[in-house]
Coordinates of C-alpha atoms in Angstrom, one line a residue:
M7 CA 32.8 -20.9 -63.9
Q8 CA 33.9 -22.2 -67.2
G9 CA 37.2 -24.0 -67.0
A10 CA 40.1 -23.2 -69.2
Q11 CA 40.2 -24.9 -72.5
R12 CA 42.7 -27.6 -72.9
P13 CA 45.0 -27.4 -75.9
F14 CA 44.5 -30.0 -78.6
P15 CA 47.1 -32.7 -78.6
A16 CA 49.7 -32.6 -81.3
R17 CA 48.8 -34.7 -84.3
E18 CA 50.9 -37.7 -84.7
A19 CA 52.6 -38.4 -88.1
D20 CA 50.6 -40.9 -90.3
P21 CA 52.8 -44.0 -90.9
G22 CA 51.0 -44.6 -94.1
T23 CA 52.4 -41.5 -95.7
G24 CA 55.9 -42.8 -95.1
Y25 CA 55.1 -46.1 -96.7
L26 CA 53.7 -44.3 -99.8
F27 CA 56.8 -42.1 -100.2
A28 CA 59.0 -45.2 -99.8
S29 CA 57.0 -47.1 -102.5
V30 CA 57.3 -44.2 -104.9
A31 CA 61.0 -44.0 -104.3
L32 CA 61.5 -47.7 -105.0
V33 CA 59.5 -47.4 -108.3
L34 CA 61.6 -44.4 -109.4
A35 CA 64.8 -46.2 -108.4
A36 CA 63.8 -49.3 -110.3
S37 CA 62.9 -47.3 -113.4
L38 CA 66.3 -45.5 -113.3
L39 CA 68.2 -48.8 -112.9
Y40 CA 66.2 -50.3 -115.8
S41 CA 66.9 -47.4 -118.2
R42 CA 70.6 -47.4 -117.3
Y43 CA 71.4 -51.1 -117.1
E44 CA 68.8 -52.5 -119.5
K45 CA 71.3 -54.7 -121.5
E46 CA 73.0 -56.0 -118.3
M47 CA 69.6 -57.0 -116.9
A48 CA 68.8 -58.9 -120.0
D49 CA 72.1 -60.8 -120.0
G50 CA 71.6 -61.7 -116.4
I51 CA 68.1 -63.1 -117.0
L52 CA 69.4 -65.1 -120.0
A53 CA 72.2 -66.5 -117.9
L54 CA 69.6 -67.8 -115.4
A55 CA 67.6 -69.3 -118.3
R56 CA 70.7 -71.2 -119.6
A57 CA 71.4 -72.5 -116.1
L58 CA 67.9 -73.8 -115.8
L59 CA 68.1 -75.4 -119.3
Q60 CA 71.2 -77.4 -118.3
P61 CA 69.4 -80.3 -116.6
L62 CA 66.6 -80.3 -119.1
A63 CA 69.0 -80.6 -122.0
F64 CA 69.9 -84.1 -120.9
L65 CA 66.2 -85.2 -121.1
D66 CA 65.1 -83.7 -124.4
A67 CA 66.8 -82.8 -127.7
D68 CA 64.6 -79.6 -128.2
Y69 CA 65.9 -78.2 -124.8
A70 CA 69.4 -79.1 -125.9
K71 CA 68.9 -77.1 -129.2
A72 CA 67.4 -74.2 -127.3
L73 CA 70.4 -74.2 -124.9
A74 CA 72.8 -74.1 -127.9
N75 CA 70.9 -71.1 -129.5
L76 CA 71.1 -69.2 -126.2
A77 CA 74.8 -69.9 -126.0
N78 CA 75.3 -68.4 -129.4
L79 CA 73.6 -65.1 -128.6
E80 CA 75.9 -62.0 -128.5
P81 CA 76.0 -60.3 -125.1
G82 CA 73.8 -57.1 -125.1
S83 CA 71.9 -58.1 -128.3
R84 CA 68.6 -58.7 -126.6
D85 CA 66.3 -56.5 -124.5
P86 CA 64.7 -57.5 -121.1
A87 CA 61.3 -58.3 -122.6
F88 CA 62.8 -61.0 -124.8
A89 CA 64.9 -62.4 -121.8
M90 CA 61.8 -62.6 -119.6
A91 CA 59.8 -64.4 -122.4
V92 CA 62.6 -67.0 -122.7
L93 CA 62.8 -67.4 -118.9
G94 CA 59.0 -68.0 -118.8
R95 CA 59.2 -70.8 -121.4
V96 CA 62.2 -72.4 -119.6
C97 CA 60.4 -72.4 -116.2
R98 CA 57.3 -74.2 -117.4
P99 CA 58.7 -77.8 -116.7
Y100 CA 59.8 -76.7 -113.2
V101 CA 56.2 -75.9 -112.4
F102 CA 55.3 -79.6 -112.5
L103 CA 58.3 -80.4 -110.3
C104 CA 57.3 -77.9 -107.7
L105 CA 53.6 -78.7 -107.7
P106 CA 53.7 -81.5 -105.1
L107 CA 55.7 -79.3 -102.8
L108 CA 53.2 -76.5 -103.2
L109 CA 50.4 -78.8 -102.4
L110 CA 52.1 -80.0 -99.2
L111 CA 52.7 -76.4 -98.2
A112 CA 49.0 -75.5 -98.9
V113 CA 47.8 -78.4 -96.8
R114 CA 50.1 -77.4 -93.9
S115 CA 49.1 -73.8 -94.1
W116 CA 45.4 -74.8 -94.0
R117 CA 45.9 -77.0 -90.9
L118 CA 48.3 -74.5 -89.2
G119 CA 46.8 -71.4 -87.6
V120 CA 48.7 -68.1 -87.3
S121 CA 49.0 -68.5 -83.5
D122 CA 50.6 -72.0 -84.0
V123 CA 53.6 -70.4 -85.5
Y124 CA 54.4 -68.8 -82.1
K125 CA 53.8 -71.9 -80.1
R126 CA 56.4 -74.5 -79.0
S127 CA 56.2 -77.5 -76.8
L128 CA 58.6 -77.6 -73.9
G129 CA 59.3 -80.5 -71.5
M130 CA 60.4 -79.8 -67.9
K131 CA 64.1 -79.8 -68.8
E132 CA 63.7 -77.4 -71.7
L133 CA 61.5 -75.1 -69.6
L134 CA 64.1 -75.1 -66.8
T135 CA 66.8 -74.4 -69.4
A136 CA 64.8 -71.5 -70.8
N137 CA 64.5 -69.9 -67.4
L138 CA 68.0 -70.6 -66.1
A139 CA 69.2 -67.1 -66.9
L140 CA 66.4 -65.6 -64.9
A141 CA 66.6 -68.0 -62.0
P142 CA 70.0 -69.6 -61.5
C143 CA 68.7 -71.3 -58.3
I144 CA 67.1 -73.9 -60.5
A145 CA 70.4 -75.1 -61.8
P146 CA 70.8 -78.0 -59.3
I147 CA 67.5 -79.4 -60.5
L148 CA 68.5 -79.0 -64.2
N149 CA 72.0 -80.5 -63.7
W150 CA 70.7 -83.5 -61.7
P151 CA 71.5 -86.7 -63.6
R152 CA 67.8 -87.8 -63.6
S153 CA 64.5 -86.1 -63.5
I154 CA 63.8 -84.9 -60.0
L155 CA 60.3 -86.3 -60.4
A156 CA 61.8 -89.8 -60.8
E157 CA 63.6 -89.6 -57.4
P158 CA 62.0 -91.8 -54.7
L159 CA 60.1 -89.9 -51.9
D160 CA 61.1 -92.4 -49.2
S161 CA 64.9 -92.6 -49.7
G162 CA 67.8 -91.0 -51.3
P163 CA 68.9 -87.3 -51.3
W164 CA 65.5 -85.9 -52.2
M165 CA 63.6 -87.9 -49.6
A166 CA 60.5 -86.0 -48.5
A167 CA 60.4 -84.6 -45.0
R168 CA 59.6 -87.2 -42.4
Q169 CA 56.2 -87.2 -40.7
P170 CA 55.9 -87.9 -36.9
L171 CA 54.9 -91.6 -37.4
Q172 CA 57.6 -92.1 -40.0
L173 CA 60.3 -90.7 -37.7
A174 CA 59.0 -92.8 -34.8
A175 CA 59.1 -96.0 -37.0
D176 CA 62.6 -95.1 -38.5
R177 CA 64.1 -94.6 -35.0
N178 CA 62.1 -97.3 -33.1
L179 CA 60.5 -94.8 -30.8
L180 CA 57.1 -96.5 -30.3
I181 CA 57.1 -99.4 -27.9
L182 CA 54.7 -102.3 -27.3
P183 CA 52.5 -102.4 -24.2
N184 CA 53.7 -105.8 -23.1
H185 CA 57.3 -104.6 -23.3
V186 CA 60.0 -107.2 -23.0
P187 CA 63.3 -106.1 -21.5
G188 CA 66.1 -106.4 -24.0
N189 CA 68.0 -104.6 -26.6
G190 CA 70.4 -103.0 -24.1
G191 CA 67.8 -102.7 -21.4
R192 CA 65.3 -100.7 -23.6
N193 CA 61.7 -101.5 -24.2
T194 CA 60.7 -103.5 -27.2
P195 CA 59.8 -101.3 -30.2
V196 CA 56.8 -102.2 -32.3
P197 CA 57.6 -103.9 -35.7
R198 CA 57.7 -101.4 -38.5
E199 CA 55.3 -103.4 -40.7
E200 CA 52.6 -103.2 -38.0
I201 CA 52.3 -99.4 -38.3
L202 CA 53.6 -98.5 -41.8
G203 CA 52.5 -100.0 -45.1
P204 CA 54.6 -100.8 -48.2
D205 CA 54.3 -97.2 -49.3
N206 CA 55.8 -96.0 -46.1
L207 CA 52.6 -94.3 -45.1
A208 CA 50.5 -95.0 -42.0
L209 CA 48.8 -98.4 -42.1
P210 CA 45.1 -97.6 -41.9
N211 CA 44.1 -101.1 -40.7
S212 CA 46.9 -101.4 -38.1
C213 CA 45.9 -103.2 -34.9
W214 CA 47.5 -100.5 -32.9
L215 CA 45.6 -97.6 -34.4
G216 CA 42.9 -96.0 -32.3
K217 CA 43.2 -98.2 -29.2
A218 CA 41.7 -96.7 -26.0
M219 CA 43.7 -99.0 -23.7
D220 CA 46.9 -100.9 -23.8
G221 CA 48.2 -99.2 -27.0
L222 CA 51.6 -98.1 -28.0
A223 CA 53.8 -95.7 -26.0
L224 CA 56.6 -93.3 -26.8
D225 CA 60.1 -94.4 -25.6
R226 CA 61.0 -90.9 -24.2
E227 CA 64.6 -92.0 -23.3
R228 CA 65.3 -93.1 -26.8
A229 CA 63.5 -90.0 -28.2
Q230 CA 65.8 -87.8 -26.0
A231 CA 68.8 -89.3 -27.7
V232 CA 67.3 -89.0 -31.2
F233 CA 66.4 -85.3 -30.8
A234 CA 69.7 -84.5 -29.1
S235 CA 71.5 -85.9 -32.1
Q236 CA 69.7 -83.4 -34.3
L237 CA 71.7 -80.5 -32.8
G238 CA 74.6 -81.4 -35.2
P239 CA 78.3 -80.6 -34.8
A240 CA 79.7 -78.1 -32.4
W241 CA 80.5 -74.5 -33.4
E242 CA 84.2 -73.9 -33.9
G243 CA 84.1 -70.5 -35.5
L244 CA 83.6 -69.2 -39.1
E245 CA 87.1 -70.0 -40.1
H246 CA 86.5 -73.7 -39.4
L247 CA 83.4 -74.0 -41.5
P248 CA 83.5 -76.3 -44.6
G249 CA 84.3 -74.2 -47.7
Y250 CA 80.7 -74.3 -49.1
L251 CA 79.2 -73.4 -45.7
Y252 CA 81.6 -70.4 -45.4
K253 CA 80.6 -69.1 -48.8
F254 CA 77.0 -69.7 -47.9
A255 CA 77.4 -67.9 -44.6
A256 CA 79.1 -65.0 -46.5
A257 CA 76.0 -64.8 -48.7
L258 CA 73.7 -64.7 -45.7
A259 CA 75.9 -62.0 -44.1
F260 CA 75.8 -59.9 -47.2
F261 CA 72.0 -60.2 -47.2
A262 CA 71.9 -59.2 -43.5
C263 CA 74.0 -56.2 -44.3
E264 CA 71.6 -55.2 -47.1
E265 CA 74.2 -55.9 -49.9
K266 CA 71.8 -58.1 -51.8
D267 CA 73.6 -58.0 -55.2
A268 CA 76.7 -59.5 -53.6
A269 CA 74.6 -62.1 -51.7
K270 CA 72.8 -63.0 -54.9
A271 CA 76.1 -63.4 -56.8
L272 CA 77.4 -65.9 -54.2
L273 CA 74.2 -67.9 -54.0
D274 CA 74.0 -68.1 -57.8
S275 CA 77.6 -69.3 -58.0
L276 CA 76.8 -72.1 -55.5
S277 CA 73.7 -73.1 -57.4
L278 CA 75.4 -73.1 -60.9
S279 CA 78.4 -75.1 -59.7
F280 CA 76.6 -77.8 -57.8
R281 CA 76.9 -81.3 -59.2
A282 CA 75.5 -84.6 -58.1
P283 CA 77.9 -87.4 -57.1
Q284 CA 78.9 -90.0 -59.8
G285 CA 79.7 -93.6 -59.4
A286 CA 82.8 -95.2 -60.9
R287 CA 82.4 -96.7 -64.4
P288 CA 84.7 -98.7 -66.6
A289 CA 85.3 -97.9 -70.2
R290 CA 82.8 -99.6 -72.4
F291 CA 81.4 -99.7 -76.0
D292 CA 77.7 -99.2 -76.7
T293 CA 75.6 -99.9 -79.8
V294 CA 73.9 -96.5 -79.7
A295 CA 75.4 -93.0 -79.8
P296 CA 77.6 -92.0 -78.2
F297 CA 79.2 -95.3 -79.0
W298 CA 82.3 -95.0 -76.7
H299 CA 82.1 -94.3 -73.0
S300 CA 85.4 -93.6 -71.4
A301 CA 86.2 -94.7 -67.8
R302 CA 85.1 -92.5 -65.0
R303 CA 86.2 -92.3 -61.4
E304 CA 83.9 -92.1 -58.4
R305 CA 83.1 -88.5 -57.5
P306 CA 81.3 -87.1 -54.4
Y307 CA 79.2 -84.0 -54.4
A308 CA 80.9 -81.1 -56.2
I309 CA 80.4 -77.4 -55.5
D310 CA 82.5 -74.3 -56.1
A311 CA 83.4 -73.0 -52.6
R312 CA 85.8 -70.4 -53.8
I313 CA 85.2 -66.7 -53.2
A314 CA 86.8 -64.2 -55.6
K315 CA 89.8 -62.3 -54.2
D316 CA 88.1 -58.9 -54.6
I317 CA 84.9 -60.2 -52.8
L318 CA 86.6 -62.0 -50.0
P319 CA 87.6 -58.9 -47.9
K320 CA 84.0 -57.6 -48.3
A321 CA 82.6 -61.0 -47.1
Q322 CA 84.9 -61.0 -44.1
R323 CA 83.7 -57.5 -43.2
A324 CA 80.1 -58.5 -43.5
L325 CA 80.7 -61.6 -41.3
A326 CA 82.3 -59.4 -38.7
S327 CA 79.6 -56.7 -38.8
D328 CA 77.6 -56.0 -35.7
A329 CA 74.3 -57.1 -37.4
V330 CA 75.8 -60.6 -38.0
Q331 CA 77.7 -61.0 -34.7
N332 CA 74.8 -59.8 -32.6
A333 CA 72.4 -62.3 -34.3
M334 CA 74.8 -65.2 -33.9
R335 CA 76.1 -64.5 -30.4
P336 CA 73.3 -66.3 -28.4
H337 CA 73.8 -69.5 -30.5
L338 CA 77.5 -70.2 -30.6
V339 CA 77.4 -73.7 -29.2
Y340 CA 76.2 -75.7 -32.2
R341 CA 77.1 -75.0 -35.9
N342 CA 73.6 -75.5 -37.4
L343 CA 72.0 -73.2 -34.8
A344 CA 74.6 -70.4 -35.4
L345 CA 73.8 -70.6 -39.2
L346 CA 70.1 -70.6 -38.4
A347 CA 70.5 -67.4 -36.5
L348 CA 72.4 -65.9 -39.4
Y349 CA 69.7 -67.0 -41.8
E350 CA 67.0 -65.3 -39.6
A351 CA 69.1 -62.1 -39.6
A352 CA 69.2 -62.2 -43.4
R353 CA 65.4 -62.9 -43.6
R354 CA 64.7 -59.7 -41.6
K355 CA 66.1 -57.7 -44.4
G356 CA 64.0 -59.2 -47.2
V357 CA 62.6 -62.3 -48.8
L358 CA 65.1 -65.2 -49.0
P359 CA 63.4 -68.5 -49.5
T360 CA 65.2 -71.8 -49.2
A361 CA 64.5 -72.4 -52.9
E362 CA 67.4 -70.0 -53.5
F363 CA 69.8 -72.7 -52.1
I364 CA 67.9 -75.9 -53.0
W365 CA 71.4 -77.6 -53.5
L366 CA 71.7 -77.6 -49.7
R367 CA 68.9 -80.2 -49.4
P368 CA 70.9 -83.2 -50.8
L369 CA 74.2 -81.9 -49.5
N370 CA 73.3 -81.0 -45.9
R371 CA 69.8 -82.2 -45.2
P372 CA 69.6 -81.4 -41.5
L373 CA 70.7 -77.8 -42.0
Y374 CA 68.4 -77.3 -45.0
Y375 CA 65.3 -78.4 -43.1
L376 CA 66.3 -76.4 -40.1
L377 CA 66.4 -73.2 -42.3
N378 CA 63.3 -74.3 -44.2
N379 CA 61.4 -74.4 -40.8
V380 CA 61.7 -70.6 -40.4
G381 CA 58.2 -69.1 -40.7
R382 CA 56.4 -72.4 -40.2
R383 CA 53.9 -72.9 -37.4
T384 CA 55.2 -76.4 -36.6
A385 CA 58.6 -77.9 -36.8
W386 CA 59.7 -80.8 -39.1
P387 CA 60.1 -83.9 -36.9
E388 CA 63.6 -84.6 -38.1
I389 CA 64.9 -81.2 -36.8
A390 CA 62.4 -80.6 -34.0
G391 CA 65.1 -81.2 -31.4
A392 CA 67.4 -78.6 -32.8
W393 CA 64.5 -76.2 -33.2
A394 CA 63.4 -76.6 -29.6
H395 CA 67.0 -76.0 -28.4
Y396 CA 67.2 -72.9 -30.6
E397 CA 64.0 -71.5 -29.1
A398 CA 65.4 -72.2 -25.6
E399 CA 68.5 -70.2 -26.5
K400 CA 66.4 -67.3 -27.7
V401 CA 64.6 -67.2 -24.4
L402 CA 67.9 -67.3 -22.5
A403 CA 69.2 -64.5 -24.7
G404 CA 66.2 -62.4 -23.7
M405 CA 67.1 -62.8 -20.1
D406 CA 70.9 -62.6 -20.5
P407 CA 72.1 -60.6 -23.5
E408 CA 75.7 -61.9 -23.0
S409 CA 74.6 -65.5 -23.3
L410 CA 76.6 -67.6 -25.9
G411 CA 74.2 -70.5 -26.1
I412 CA 73.3 -73.7 -24.1
A413 CA 75.5 -76.7 -24.2
E414 CA 73.0 -79.2 -22.6
P415 CA 70.4 -80.3 -25.2
Q416 CA 67.0 -78.7 -24.5
V417 CA 64.7 -81.1 -26.4
T418 CA 62.0 -81.8 -23.9
E419 CA 59.5 -79.7 -25.9
A420 CA 60.2 -81.7 -29.0
I421 CA 59.7 -85.0 -27.2
N422 CA 56.3 -83.7 -25.8
A423 CA 55.3 -82.4 -29.2
L424 CA 56.0 -85.8 -30.9
E425 CA 54.1 -87.6 -28.2
V426 CA 51.1 -85.3 -28.6
A427 CA 51.2 -85.7 -32.4
L428 CA 51.2 -89.5 -32.2
Y429 CA 48.5 -89.4 -29.6
E430 CA 46.3 -87.2 -31.8
E431 CA 46.8 -89.5 -34.7
G432 CA 45.7 -92.5 -32.6
W433 CA 49.0 -94.4 -32.2
I434 CA 49.4 -93.8 -28.5
S435 CA 46.6 -94.8 -26.2
P436 CA 45.5 -92.3 -23.4
D437 CA 46.6 -94.7 -20.6
R438 CA 50.2 -94.8 -22.0
L439 CA 50.8 -91.1 -22.2
S440 CA 53.7 -89.8 -20.1
D441 CA 52.9 -87.9 -16.9
S442 CA 54.3 -84.7 -18.2
V443 CA 51.9 -84.8 -21.2
A444 CA 48.9 -86.4 -19.5
R445 CA 48.9 -83.6 -16.9
N446 CA 49.0 -80.8 -19.5
K447 CA 45.4 -80.5 -20.7
K448 CA 46.2 -77.5 -22.8
M449 CA 48.9 -79.5 -24.7
L450 CA 46.3 -82.2 -25.4
G451 CA 43.7 -79.6 -26.6
L452 CA 41.4 -80.3 -23.6
D453 CA 41.6 -76.8 -22.1

């Protein structure tokens, strides 16, 4: 069966017709103005010619005479054709003055393509500045005193996350086989220079690497103390949080309650107000601009922890909501773990990467890496103890919904994981594995 005919689409107006009518209108308007203001146009052109003759009159007597003749003309006595002829004669010397500039422009236009007009070269700082309005979370990087790429990876506020061997070397967790009692009754740790090179990476030709017998061992007692210290300060309630953490918790609570615009506003305020610490500086004079540098007091990290008065009641309601309280209840012993539970509750409502609060990394490194660990398959060594304790609290909450957390550090899994990682890298010999690890073939990948 023949289908119904579709109607022809309406014909769009031809833009060329509009341009034609506009051109005709301009010609008619110019003709009308010429016929009505002919004498005035001629006087204006002659005035321009006299102005151009002024500098030439100082160079040549003929130009001075021509300028005097033009000055004696009666207004309205000449037509535009005569005025244009005079202007043409006056402009001839200026052609030679403009010729070098025209040649330079011609060379530039020959070397410059059309697309080059719309290109510009941006460094990292300019690129960040251009995108600041779209992503305020990059403000801490932009406002840092130096380029973030110039910061050392092994020290300072932007130090890279520690690897298992680096953590063991930093905290003296690897001990020699022929241990000597000392150092408070502890075993003797291996010297750092025997396992790490000058670049703070594993020493590939270390005498302790890959030994089948009589190698290094993990000091589990010291590791217990190290991982327990990662749990951080005790939880004392939302009202006792530092100002910046209370504002941060309010942003996470807004996110958990699906008020993402309010959460974004608080996170952006924290990012835009963050400033790096400054050392004290006396007043001094310099030979380059700016020449005078006034004295400056020492200043720690600065961040705006204030919450607007119209937002504060909403933030308090969000923090007191069932979604927030139920998420935090099983982890109310340690502050960082309570905030980790709040962050997980926020993440269940949408994407909230730690890049949105990169300022937390130099300001509160343990908390930042704890939050950054959400979604990873393995834990960062420097927060593995806190993560193991958090997982233990989650297991307890599954068995006892009224649980408020665990006070005793549950870091055994972190100690075992560190020992297995160092064993797999070849730093711990098989004969020096602890009994709890050596008996677990699945943990060693032998099952």
